[in-house]
Amino acid sequence: MKRTLITAAICAALFSTAATAQKKGAGTLFPAAWNGEKSLAVKSDCTIAEGDFNKDGFKDVAVIAVPRDPAFMRTREDGYVYNFNKPVLAVFFGQKKGKPKLYKEYRDTIPGDDAENEDCFHEHGLSVNDEGDLCITVGEFYSAGSSDSPSFEYVFRWQDGDFFLIGKNYGSFSRYSGEAMNVNENYLTHKRRTVTYNMFDEDVPEEEIWTELFDSPLQPLGSDLLTVSEVDAVG
């Protein structure tokens, strides 16, 4: 409960900063899809991670916010509320004095729930690993039509003036059979580790396979939508 209150307070402070910037004509801290200052006042679901991403000695902040604009929400007959607002990713760099300054906002990077496929739900997470890299988690859950629950973790490192994807970790398991798979891809060493096992049957032996990845340029954050649509292509 305490953590939730703290997170809500930080989100409120960021939204206040955005509104102030708009009034002063300094540009928006969040996308125009939020309909400007009025939308910033609408309650929002917010996930935050803090760290020194650019290694300048000041605390930086990454935020994934899902607006709760009623225009993009729908209530089921049983009272469940769907939220089809598009998630927003924003990164703020800490300053020597004053509030964190917006580095960049990403409008079409984090996938959200879709009114055309209301049985598919997305979960998002932000964290910082031991090396100070920004980790973005995207997971899917289907209430009907699929037994799999895939989840991807994308690892981004600040270098050469931008965030670049240096690794990706994928996990999935079937709620029916217990079949599970974990895949770790490292784009610096060009190695992929795939482990398969069964969560329901300990007699099924765990298998580990290492493969080589193609040596290709690192992709910057925002160059593509972070999705779990690559499930069939992994491993």
PDB file of C-alpha atoms in Angstrom:
ATOM      1  CA  MET A   1       0.000   0.000   0.000  1.00  0.00           C
ATOM      2  CA  LYS A   2       2.793   2.384   0.925  1.00  0.00           C
ATOM      3  CA  ARG A   3       4.643   1.664  -2.333  1.00  0.00           C
ATOM      4  CA  THR A   4       1.456   2.308  -4.314  1.00  0.00           C
ATOM      5  CA  LEU A   5       0.996   5.679  -2.649  1.00  0.00           C
ATOM      6  CA  ILE A   6       4.612   6.645  -3.333  1.00  0.00           C
ATOM      7  CA  THR A   7       4.321   5.607  -6.989  1.00  0.00           C
ATOM      8  CA  ALA A   8       1.096   7.583  -7.367  1.00  0.00           C
ATOM      9  CA  ALA A   9       2.782  10.635  -5.835  1.00  0.00           C
ATOM     10  CA  ILE A  10       5.712  10.423  -8.275  1.00  0.00           C
ATOM     11  CA  CYS A  11       3.332  10.064 -11.237  1.00  0.00           C
ATOM     12  CA  ALA A  12       1.332  13.046 -10.033  1.00  0.00           C
ATOM     13  CA  ALA A  13       4.522  15.093  -9.759  1.00  0.00           C
ATOM     14  CA  LEU A  14       5.538  14.193 -13.323  1.00  0.00           C
ATOM     15  CA  PHE A  15       2.097  15.088 -14.649  1.00  0.00           C
ATOM     16  CA  SER A  16       2.270  18.402 -12.786  1.00  0.00           C
ATOM     17  CA  THR A  17       5.628  19.095 -14.425  1.00  0.00           C
ATOM     18  CA  ALA A  18       4.108  18.303 -17.829  1.00  0.00           C
ATOM     19  CA  ALA A  19       1.178  20.634 -17.273  1.00  0.00           C
ATOM     20  CA  THR A  20       3.491  23.448 -16.167  1.00  0.00           C
ATOM     21  CA  ALA A  21       5.682  22.944 -19.244  1.00  0.00           C
ATOM     22  CA  GLN A  22       2.643  23.162 -21.492  1.00  0.00           C
ATOM     23  CA  LYS A  23       1.462  26.392 -19.888  1.00  0.00           C
ATOM     24  CA  LYS A  24       4.881  27.907 -20.459  1.00  0.00           C
ATOM     25  CA  GLY A  25       4.968  26.703 -24.062  1.00  0.00           C
ATOM     26  CA  ALA A  26       7.938  24.434 -23.397  1.00  0.00           C
ATOM     27  CA  GLY A  27       6.354  21.472 -25.157  1.00  0.00           C
ATOM     28  CA  THR A  28       4.646  18.399 -23.768  1.00  0.00           C
ATOM     29  CA  LEU A  29       6.236  15.761 -21.606  1.00  0.00           C
ATOM     30  CA  PHE A  30       3.712  13.205 -22.808  1.00  0.00           C
ATOM     31  CA  PRO A  31       2.180  12.541 -26.226  1.00  0.00           C
ATOM     32  CA  ALA A  32      -0.454  14.616 -27.951  1.00  0.00           C
ATOM     33  CA  ALA A  33      -2.629  11.491 -27.814  1.00  0.00           C
ATOM     34  CA  TRP A  34      -3.261  12.460 -24.204  1.00  0.00           C
ATOM     35  CA  ASN A  35      -5.114  15.530 -25.493  1.00  0.00           C
ATOM     36  CA  GLY A  36      -2.838  18.017 -23.773  1.00  0.00           C
ATOM     37  CA  GLU A  37      -3.151  19.329 -20.271  1.00  0.00           C
ATOM     38  CA  LYS A  38      -6.760  18.226 -19.764  1.00  0.00           C
ATOM     39  CA  SER A  39      -5.830  14.590 -20.308  1.00  0.00           C
ATOM     40  CA  LEU A  40      -2.937  14.817 -17.844  1.00  0.00           C
ATOM     41  CA  ALA A  41      -5.478  15.441 -15.108  1.00  0.00           C
ATOM     42  CA  VAL A  42      -7.179  12.123 -15.880  1.00  0.00           C
ATOM     43  CA  LYS A  43      -6.194   9.334 -13.488  1.00  0.00           C
ATOM     44  CA  SER A  44      -3.453   7.134 -14.943  1.00  0.00           C
ATOM     45  CA  ASP A  45      -1.933   3.747 -14.236  1.00  0.00           C
ATOM     46  CA  CYS A  46       1.805   4.310 -13.872  1.00  0.00           C
ATOM     47  CA  THR A  47       4.935   2.135 -13.618  1.00  0.00           C
ATOM     48  CA  ILE A  48       8.293   3.681 -12.704  1.00  0.00           C
ATOM     49  CA  ALA A  49      11.969   2.659 -12.609  1.00  0.00           C
ATOM     50  CA  GLU A  50      14.829   4.825 -11.374  1.00  0.00           C
ATOM     51  CA  GLY A  51      18.558   4.595 -12.097  1.00  0.00           C
ATOM     52  CA  ASP A  52      21.510   6.439 -13.548  1.00  0.00           C
ATOM     53  CA  PHE A  53      20.990   5.291 -17.135  1.00  0.00           C
ATOM     54  CA  ASN A  54      23.417   7.726 -18.790  1.00  0.00           C
ATOM     55  CA  LYS A  55      26.047   7.385 -16.029  1.00  0.00           C
ATOM     56  CA  ASP A  56      26.314  11.113 -15.294  1.00  0.00           C
ATOM     57  CA  GLY A  57      25.869  10.755 -11.537  1.00  0.00           C
ATOM     58  CA  PHE A  58      22.228  11.961 -11.438  1.00  0.00           C
ATOM     59  CA  LYS A  59      19.114   9.880 -10.888  1.00  0.00           C
ATOM     60  CA  ASP A  60      17.082   9.244 -14.055  1.00  0.00           C
ATOM     61  CA  VAL A  61      13.461   8.123 -14.300  1.00  0.00           C
ATOM     62  CA  ALA A  62      11.636   5.890 -16.777  1.00  0.00           C
ATOM     63  CA  VAL A  63       7.841   5.835 -16.808  1.00  0.00           C
ATOM     64  CA  ILE A  64       5.204   3.701 -18.499  1.00  0.00           C
ATOM     65  CA  ALA A  65       1.806   5.349 -18.081  1.00  0.00           C
ATOM     66  CA  VAL A  66      -1.541   4.072 -19.301  1.00  0.00           C
ATOM     67  CA  PRO A  67      -4.115   6.896 -19.326  1.00  0.00           C
ATOM     68  CA  ARG A  68      -7.624   6.226 -18.110  1.00  0.00           C
ATOM     69  CA  ASP A  69      -9.340   8.476 -20.598  1.00  0.00           C
ATOM     70  CA  PRO A  70     -13.015   7.369 -20.562  1.00  0.00           C
ATOM     71  CA  ALA A  71     -13.195   7.798 -24.346  1.00  0.00           C
ATOM     72  CA  PHE A  72     -11.005   4.693 -24.733  1.00  0.00           C
ATOM     73  CA  MET A  73     -12.506   2.562 -21.980  1.00  0.00           C
ATOM     74  CA  ARG A  74     -15.435   0.166 -21.980  1.00  0.00           C
ATOM     75  CA  THR A  75     -17.389  -1.514 -19.186  1.00  0.00           C
ATOM     76  CA  ARG A  76     -18.579  -5.100 -19.537  1.00  0.00           C
ATOM     77  CA  GLU A  77     -22.020  -6.243 -18.370  1.00  0.00           C
ATOM     78  CA  ASP A  78     -20.427  -7.816 -15.276  1.00  0.00           C
ATOM     79  CA  GLY A  79     -18.765  -4.516 -14.347  1.00  0.00           C
ATOM     80  CA  TYR A  80     -15.224  -5.255 -15.598  1.00  0.00           C
ATOM     81  CA  VAL A  81     -13.634  -2.172 -17.156  1.00  0.00           C
ATOM     82  CA  TYR A  82     -11.482  -2.521 -20.282  1.00  0.00           C
ATOM     83  CA  ASN A  83      -8.780   0.113 -20.806  1.00  0.00           C
ATOM     84  CA  PHE A  84      -7.840   0.526 -24.472  1.00  0.00           C
ATOM     85  CA  ASN A  85      -5.763   3.694 -23.988  1.00  0.00           C
ATOM     86  CA  LYS A  86      -2.299   3.455 -25.554  1.00  0.00           C
ATOM     87  CA  PRO A  87       0.572   3.120 -23.064  1.00  0.00           C
ATOM     88  CA  VAL A  88       3.209   5.865 -23.102  1.00  0.00           C
ATOM     89  CA  LEU A  89       6.899   5.367 -22.319  1.00  0.00           C
ATOM     90  CA  ALA A  90       8.892   8.411 -21.256  1.00  0.00           C
ATOM     91  CA  VAL A  91      12.490   8.761 -20.029  1.00  0.00           C
ATOM     92  CA  PHE A  92      13.597  11.705 -17.882  1.00  0.00           C
ATOM     93  CA  PHE A  93      17.259  12.480 -17.185  1.00  0.00           C
ATOM     94  CA  GLY A  94      18.243  13.887 -13.819  1.00  0.00           C
ATOM     95  CA  GLN A  95      19.724  17.369 -13.603  1.00  0.00           C
ATOM     96  CA  LYS A  96      22.211  18.938 -11.220  1.00  0.00           C
ATOM     97  CA  LYS A  97      19.459  21.317 -10.159  1.00  0.00           C
ATOM     98  CA  GLY A  98      15.709  21.123 -10.592  1.00  0.00           C
ATOM     99  CA  LYS A  99      13.349  18.389 -11.718  1.00  0.00           C
ATOM    100  CA  PRO A 100      14.316  15.649 -14.190  1.00  0.00           C
ATOM    101  CA  LYS A 101      14.253  16.784 -17.813  1.00  0.00           C
ATOM    102  CA  LEU A 102      12.453  14.835 -20.500  1.00  0.00           C
ATOM    103  CA  TYR A 103      14.881  12.974 -22.778  1.00  0.00           C
ATOM    104  CA  LYS A 104      12.324  11.351 -25.074  1.00  0.00           C
ATOM    105  CA  GLU A 105       8.767  10.045 -25.168  1.00  0.00           C
ATOM    106  CA  TYR A 106       7.777   6.901 -27.048  1.00  0.00           C
ATOM    107  CA  ARG A 107       4.215   6.863 -28.310  1.00  0.00           C
ATOM    108  CA  ASP A 108       4.019   3.598 -30.253  1.00  0.00           C
ATOM    109  CA  THR A 109       6.596   1.402 -28.556  1.00  0.00           C
ATOM    110  CA  ILE A 110       4.707  -0.286 -25.719  1.00  0.00           C
ATOM    111  CA  PRO A 111       1.762  -2.460 -26.823  1.00  0.00           C
ATOM    112  CA  GLY A 112      -1.596  -2.008 -25.141  1.00  0.00           C
ATOM    113  CA  ASP A 113      -4.880  -3.872 -25.019  1.00  0.00           C
ATOM    114  CA  ASP A 114      -6.879  -3.808 -28.231  1.00  0.00           C
ATOM    115  CA  ALA A 115     -10.646  -3.437 -28.549  1.00  0.00           C
ATOM    116  CA  GLU A 116     -10.491  -5.790 -31.553  1.00  0.00           C
ATOM    117  CA  ASN A 117      -9.048  -8.588 -29.365  1.00  0.00           C
ATOM    118  CA  GLU A 118     -10.505  -8.051 -25.909  1.00  0.00           C
ATOM    119  CA  ASP A 119      -9.489 -11.564 -24.739  1.00  0.00           C
ATOM    120  CA  CYS A 120      -5.801 -10.536 -24.871  1.00  0.00           C
ATOM    121  CA  PHE A 121      -4.430  -8.557 -21.932  1.00  0.00           C
ATOM    122  CA  HIS A 122      -1.003  -6.937 -21.638  1.00  0.00           C
ATOM    123  CA  GLU A 123       1.157  -6.380 -18.599  1.00  0.00           C
ATOM    124  CA  HIS A 124       4.100  -3.962 -18.499  1.00  0.00           C
ATOM    125  CA  GLY A 125       7.042  -3.652 -16.157  1.00  0.00           C
ATOM    126  CA  LEU A 126      10.148  -1.531 -15.710  1.00  0.00           C
ATOM    127  CA  SER A 127      13.286  -2.381 -13.775  1.00  0.00           C
ATOM    128  CA  VAL A 128      17.025  -1.710 -13.670  1.00  0.00           C
ATOM    129  CA  ASN A 129      19.536  -4.570 -13.661  1.00  0.00           C
ATOM    130  CA  ASP A 130      22.866  -4.772 -11.821  1.00  0.00           C
ATOM    131  CA  GLU A 131      24.657  -3.061 -14.727  1.00  0.00           C
ATOM    132  CA  GLY A 132      22.257  -0.107 -14.629  1.00  0.00           C
ATOM    133  CA  ASP A 133      20.501  -1.077 -17.855  1.00  0.00           C
ATOM    134  CA  LEU A 134      16.839  -0.262 -18.396  1.00  0.00           C
ATOM    135  CA  CYS A 135      14.710  -3.412 -18.613  1.00  0.00           C
ATOM    136  CA  ILE A 136      11.215  -3.293 -20.110  1.00  0.00           C
ATOM    137  CA  THR A 137       8.884  -6.258 -19.620  1.00  0.00           C
ATOM    138  CA  VAL A 138       5.906  -6.957 -21.857  1.00  0.00           C
ATOM    139  CA  GLY A 139       3.627  -9.900 -21.140  1.00  0.00           C
ATOM    140  CA  GLU A 140       0.428 -11.275 -22.624  1.00  0.00           C
ATOM    141  CA  PHE A 141      -2.396 -13.215 -21.040  1.00  0.00           C
ATOM    142  CA  TYR A 142      -5.381 -14.639 -22.867  1.00  0.00           C
ATOM    143  CA  SER A 143      -8.661 -15.138 -21.053  1.00  0.00           C
ATOM    144  CA  ALA A 144      -9.830 -17.316 -23.945  1.00  0.00           C
ATOM    145  CA  GLY A 145      -8.418 -18.820 -27.120  1.00  0.00           C
ATOM    146  CA  SER A 146      -4.888 -19.608 -25.909  1.00  0.00           C
ATOM    147  CA  SER A 147      -3.303 -21.398 -22.956  1.00  0.00           C
ATOM    148  CA  ASP A 148       0.110 -19.749 -23.322  1.00  0.00           C
ATOM    149  CA  SER A 149       1.279 -16.818 -21.183  1.00  0.00           C
ATOM    150  CA  PRO A 150       4.326 -15.372 -22.972  1.00  0.00           C
ATOM    151  CA  SER A 151       6.511 -12.633 -21.543  1.00  0.00           C
ATOM    152  CA  PHE A 152       9.480 -10.719 -22.949  1.00  0.00           C
ATOM    153  CA  GLU A 153      12.099  -8.678 -21.127  1.00  0.00           C
ATOM    154  CA  TYR A 154      13.974  -6.192 -23.319  1.00  0.00           C
ATOM    155  CA  VAL A 155      17.310  -4.917 -21.990  1.00  0.00           C
ATOM    156  CA  PHE A 156      18.424  -1.462 -23.153  1.00  0.00           C
ATOM    157  CA  ARG A 157      21.822   0.116 -22.442  1.00  0.00           C
ATOM    158  CA  TRP A 158      22.647   3.802 -22.825  1.00  0.00           C
ATOM    159  CA  GLN A 159      25.610   4.188 -25.160  1.00  0.00           C
ATOM    160  CA  ASP A 160      26.604   6.421 -28.046  1.00  0.00           C
ATOM    161  CA  GLY A 161      23.887   8.926 -27.135  1.00  0.00           C
ATOM    162  CA  ASP A 162      20.883   6.585 -27.140  1.00  0.00           C
ATOM    163  CA  PHE A 163      19.332   3.473 -25.600  1.00  0.00           C
ATOM    164  CA  PHE A 164      20.219   0.319 -27.549  1.00  0.00           C
ATOM    165  CA  LEU A 165      18.766  -3.170 -27.250  1.00  0.00           C
ATOM    166  CA  ILE A 166      21.576  -5.402 -25.965  1.00  0.00           C
ATOM    167  CA  GLY A 167      19.553  -8.398 -24.865  1.00  0.00           C
ATOM    168  CA  LYS A 168      16.170 -10.046 -24.764  1.00  0.00           C
ATOM    169  CA  ASN A 169      14.803 -12.676 -22.395  1.00  0.00           C
ATOM    170  CA  TYR A 170      11.710 -14.652 -23.258  1.00  0.00           C
ATOM    171  CA  GLY A 171       9.621 -17.001 -21.138  1.00  0.00           C
ATOM    172  CA  SER A 172       6.425 -18.903 -21.815  1.00  0.00           C
ATOM    173  CA  PHE A 173       4.466 -21.788 -20.381  1.00  0.00           C
ATOM    174  CA  SER A 174       1.213 -23.572 -21.118  1.00  0.00           C
ATOM    175  CA  ARG A 175      -1.371 -23.467 -18.355  1.00  0.00           C
ATOM    176  CA  TYR A 176      -2.719 -26.787 -19.652  1.00  0.00           C
ATOM    177  CA  SER A 177       0.340 -28.965 -20.299  1.00  0.00           C
ATOM    178  CA  GLY A 178       2.958 -27.266 -18.110  1.00  0.00           C
ATOM    179  CA  GLU A 179       5.400 -27.141 -21.033  1.00  0.00           C
ATOM    180  CA  ALA A 180       7.721 -24.193 -20.519  1.00  0.00           C
ATOM    181  CA  MET A 181      10.609 -22.460 -22.246  1.00  0.00           C
ATOM    182  CA  ASN A 182      13.090 -19.747 -21.276  1.00  0.00           C
ATOM    183  CA  VAL A 183      15.227 -18.037 -23.908  1.00  0.00           C
ATOM    184  CA  ASN A 184      18.064 -15.584 -23.237  1.00  0.00           C
ATOM    185  CA  GLU A 185      19.545 -13.634 -26.150  1.00  0.00           C
ATOM    186  CA  ASN A 186      22.691 -11.524 -25.789  1.00  0.00           C
ATOM    187  CA  TYR A 187      23.318  -9.173 -28.720  1.00  0.00           C
ATOM    188  CA  LEU A 188      26.785  -8.265 -27.483  1.00  0.00           C
ATOM    189  CA  THR A 189      28.087 -11.854 -27.406  1.00  0.00           C
ATOM    190  CA  HIS A 190      25.699 -13.041 -30.176  1.00  0.00           C
ATOM    191  CA  LYS A 191      24.624 -16.059 -28.123  1.00  0.00           C
ATOM    192  CA  ARG A 192      21.187 -17.545 -27.453  1.00  0.00           C
ATOM    193  CA  ARG A 193      20.456 -19.936 -24.582  1.00  0.00           C
ATOM    194  CA  THR A 194      17.225 -21.944 -24.740  1.00  0.00           C
ATOM    195  CA  VAL A 195      15.995 -24.034 -21.810  1.00  0.00           C
ATOM    196  CA  THR A 196      12.886 -26.235 -22.024  1.00  0.00           C
ATOM    197  CA  TYR A 197      11.198 -28.044 -19.121  1.00  0.00           C
ATOM    198  CA  ASN A 198       7.789 -28.926 -17.666  1.00  0.00           C
ATOM    199  CA  MET A 199       6.426 -26.981 -14.729  1.00  0.00           C
ATOM    200  CA  PHE A 200       4.004 -29.758 -13.768  1.00  0.00           C
ATOM    201  CA  ASP A 201       6.203 -32.816 -14.248  1.00  0.00           C
ATOM    202  CA  GLU A 202       9.639 -32.956 -12.597  1.00  0.00           C
ATOM    203  CA  ASP A 203      10.367 -36.243 -14.374  1.00  0.00           C
ATOM    204  CA  VAL A 204      10.611 -34.407 -17.688  1.00  0.00           C
ATOM    205  CA  PRO A 205      14.327 -33.660 -18.119  1.00  0.00           C
ATOM    206  CA  GLU A 206      15.417 -30.061 -18.555  1.00  0.00           C
ATOM    207  CA  GLU A 207      17.153 -29.421 -21.861  1.00  0.00           C
ATOM    208  CA  GLU A 208      19.592 -26.602 -22.611  1.00  0.00           C
ATOM    209  CA  ILE A 209      20.631 -25.544 -26.104  1.00  0.00           C
ATOM    210  CA  TRP A 210      23.115 -22.817 -27.116  1.00  0.00           C
ATOM    211  CA  THR A 211      23.014 -21.292 -30.584  1.00  0.00           C
ATOM    212  CA  GLU A 212      24.769 -18.475 -32.425  1.00  0.00           C
ATOM    213  CA  LEU A 213      22.978 -15.262 -33.365  1.00  0.00           C
ATOM    214  CA  PHE A 214      23.657 -13.191 -36.450  1.00  0.00           C
ATOM    215  CA  ASP A 215      25.974 -10.239 -35.875  1.00  0.00           C
ATOM    216  CA  SER A 216      23.795  -7.233 -36.665  1.00  0.00           C
ATOM    217  CA  PRO A 217      23.713  -3.560 -35.582  1.00  0.00           C
ATOM    218  CA  LEU A 218      22.127  -2.864 -32.198  1.00  0.00           C
ATOM    219  CA  GLN A 219      18.628  -1.418 -32.473  1.00  0.00           C
ATOM    220  CA  PRO A 220      17.745   1.824 -30.637  1.00  0.00           C
ATOM    221  CA  LEU A 221      14.770   2.046 -28.298  1.00  0.00           C
ATOM    222  CA  GLY A 222      11.705   3.141 -30.242  1.00  0.00           C
ATOM    223  CA  SER A 223      12.829   1.676 -33.554  1.00  0.00           C
ATOM    224  CA  ASP A 224      10.143  -0.997 -33.333  1.00  0.00           C
ATOM    225  CA  LEU A 225       7.122  -1.982 -31.270  1.00  0.00           C
ATOM    226  CA  LEU A 226       8.037  -4.162 -28.291  1.00  0.00           C
ATOM    227  CA  THR A 227       5.692  -7.115 -28.631  1.00  0.00           C
ATOM    228  CA  VAL A 228       5.459 -10.810 -27.895  1.00  0.00           C
ATOM    229  CA  SER A 229       4.592 -11.594 -31.514  1.00  0.00           C
ATOM    230  CA  GLU A 230       8.043 -13.110 -31.964  1.00  0.00           C
ATOM    231  CA  VAL A 231       7.101 -16.180 -29.897  1.00  0.00           C
ATOM    232  CA  ASP A 232       6.932 -18.570 -32.829  1.00  0.00           C
ATOM    233  CA  ALA A 233      10.287 -17.350 -34.175  1.00  0.00           C
ATOM    234  CA  VAL A 234      12.247 -17.898 -30.973  1.00  0.00           C
ATOM    235  CA  GLY A 235      14.149 -21.064 -30.234  1.00  0.00           C
TER     236      GLY A 235
END
